[in-house]
CSV table of C-alpha atoms in Angstrom, one decimal:
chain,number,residue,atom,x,y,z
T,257,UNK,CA,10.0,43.9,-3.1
T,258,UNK,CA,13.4,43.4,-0.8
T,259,UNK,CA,11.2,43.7,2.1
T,260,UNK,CA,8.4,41.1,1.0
T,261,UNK,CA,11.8,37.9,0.3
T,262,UNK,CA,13.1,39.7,3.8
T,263,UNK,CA,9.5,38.3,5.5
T,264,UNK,CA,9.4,35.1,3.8
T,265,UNK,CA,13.2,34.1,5.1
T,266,UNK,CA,11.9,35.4,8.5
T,267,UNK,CA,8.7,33.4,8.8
T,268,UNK,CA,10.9,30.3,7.9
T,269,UNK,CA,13.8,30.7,10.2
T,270,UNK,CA,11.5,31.4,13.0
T,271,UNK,CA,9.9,28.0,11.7
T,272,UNK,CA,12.9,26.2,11.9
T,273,UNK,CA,13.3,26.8,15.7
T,274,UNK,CA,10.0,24.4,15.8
T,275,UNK,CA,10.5,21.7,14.1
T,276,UNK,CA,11.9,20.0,17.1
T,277,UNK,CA,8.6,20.6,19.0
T,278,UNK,CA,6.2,19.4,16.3
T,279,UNK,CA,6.0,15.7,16.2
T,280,UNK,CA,6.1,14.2,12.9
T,281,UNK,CA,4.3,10.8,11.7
T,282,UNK,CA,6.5,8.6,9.9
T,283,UNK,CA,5.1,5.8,7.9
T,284,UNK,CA,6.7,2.9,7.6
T,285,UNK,CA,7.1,1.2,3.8
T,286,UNK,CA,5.1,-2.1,3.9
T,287,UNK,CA,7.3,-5.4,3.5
T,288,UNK,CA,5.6,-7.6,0.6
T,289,UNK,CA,3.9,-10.1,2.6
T,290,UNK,CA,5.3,-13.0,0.2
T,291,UNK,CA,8.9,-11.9,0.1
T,292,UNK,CA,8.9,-11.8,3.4
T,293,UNK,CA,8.0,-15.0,4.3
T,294,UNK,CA,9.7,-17.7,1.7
T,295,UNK,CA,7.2,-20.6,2.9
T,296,UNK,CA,4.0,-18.8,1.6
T,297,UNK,CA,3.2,-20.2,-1.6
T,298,UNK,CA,0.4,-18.4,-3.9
T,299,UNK,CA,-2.4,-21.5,-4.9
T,300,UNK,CA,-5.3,-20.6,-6.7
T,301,UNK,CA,-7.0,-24.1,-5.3
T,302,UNK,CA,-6.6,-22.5,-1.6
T,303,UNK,CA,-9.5,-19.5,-1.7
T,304,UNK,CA,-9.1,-18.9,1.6
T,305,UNK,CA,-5.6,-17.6,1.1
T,306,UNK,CA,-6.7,-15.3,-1.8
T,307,UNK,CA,-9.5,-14.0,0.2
T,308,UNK,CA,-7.3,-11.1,2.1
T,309,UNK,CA,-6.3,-10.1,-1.2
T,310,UNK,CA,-10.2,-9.3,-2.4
T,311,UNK,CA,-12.0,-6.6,-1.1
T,312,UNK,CA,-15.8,-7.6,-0.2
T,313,UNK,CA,-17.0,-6.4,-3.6
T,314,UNK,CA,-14.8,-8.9,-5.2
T,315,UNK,CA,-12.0,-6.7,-6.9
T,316,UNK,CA,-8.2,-7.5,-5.9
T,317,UNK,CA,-6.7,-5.0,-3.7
T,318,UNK,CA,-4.1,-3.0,-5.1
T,319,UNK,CA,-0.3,-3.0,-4.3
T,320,UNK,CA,-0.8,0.1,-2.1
T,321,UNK,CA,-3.0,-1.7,-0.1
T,322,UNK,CA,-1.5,-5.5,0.5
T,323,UNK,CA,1.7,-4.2,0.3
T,324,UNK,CA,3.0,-6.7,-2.2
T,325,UNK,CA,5.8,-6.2,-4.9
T,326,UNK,CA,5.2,-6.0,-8.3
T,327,UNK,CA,6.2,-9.7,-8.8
T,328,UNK,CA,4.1,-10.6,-6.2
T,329,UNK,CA,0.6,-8.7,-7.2
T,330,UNK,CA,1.4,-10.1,-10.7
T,331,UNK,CA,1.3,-13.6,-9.0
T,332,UNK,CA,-1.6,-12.9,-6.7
T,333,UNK,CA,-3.7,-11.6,-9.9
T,334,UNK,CA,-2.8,-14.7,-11.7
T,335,UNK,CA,-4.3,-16.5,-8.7
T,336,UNK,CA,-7.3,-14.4,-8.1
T,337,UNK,CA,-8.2,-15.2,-11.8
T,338,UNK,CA,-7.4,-18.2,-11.7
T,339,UNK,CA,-9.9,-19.4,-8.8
T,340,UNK,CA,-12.6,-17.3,-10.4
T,341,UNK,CA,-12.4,-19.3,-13.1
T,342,UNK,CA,-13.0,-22.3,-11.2
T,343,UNK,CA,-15.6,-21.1,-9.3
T,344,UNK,CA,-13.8,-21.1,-6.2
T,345,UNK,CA,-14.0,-17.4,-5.8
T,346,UNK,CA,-16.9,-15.0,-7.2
T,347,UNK,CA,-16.3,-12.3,-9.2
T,348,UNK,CA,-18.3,-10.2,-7.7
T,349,UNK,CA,-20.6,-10.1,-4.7
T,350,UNK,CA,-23.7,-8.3,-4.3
């Protein structure tokens, strides 16, 4: 049993010494697009504003994918639904 921890604490020492020779990918956390730029307003009369937060299906992206804060996606669902319901932007496409 002694032996089998002794192997494990081995294999990850000897790891250790590598670390410095692999290269690791860090990704970096995306800035809400909205936040970051105070003179971007959200309209639901623009469309062509709303249309890089719609996917070509017609559903809204997600927050993991625009990158927007919670306030934000809130605010860009509001608007999304909004020009829908004016006809400004389908609801789905086919």
């Amino acid at each position: 049993m002694a032996d089998k921890k002794n192997k494990k604490n081995n294999n990850r020492n000897r790891n250790k010494d590598y670390d410095d020779d692999y290269k690791v990918k860090r990704i970096r956390k995306k800035v809400c697009p909205l936040c970051a730029d105070r003179n971007i307003v959200l309209d639901y009369k623009n469309p062509e504003q709303l249309k890089k937060f719609v996917n070509e299906k017609g559903k809204i992206h997600p927050r993991r994918v625009t990158g927007a804060c919670a306030k934000h996606q809130r605010d860009i669902t509001i608007a999304v639904n909004r020009c829908r319901h004016i006809a400004m932007l389908p609801y789905s496409q086919d």
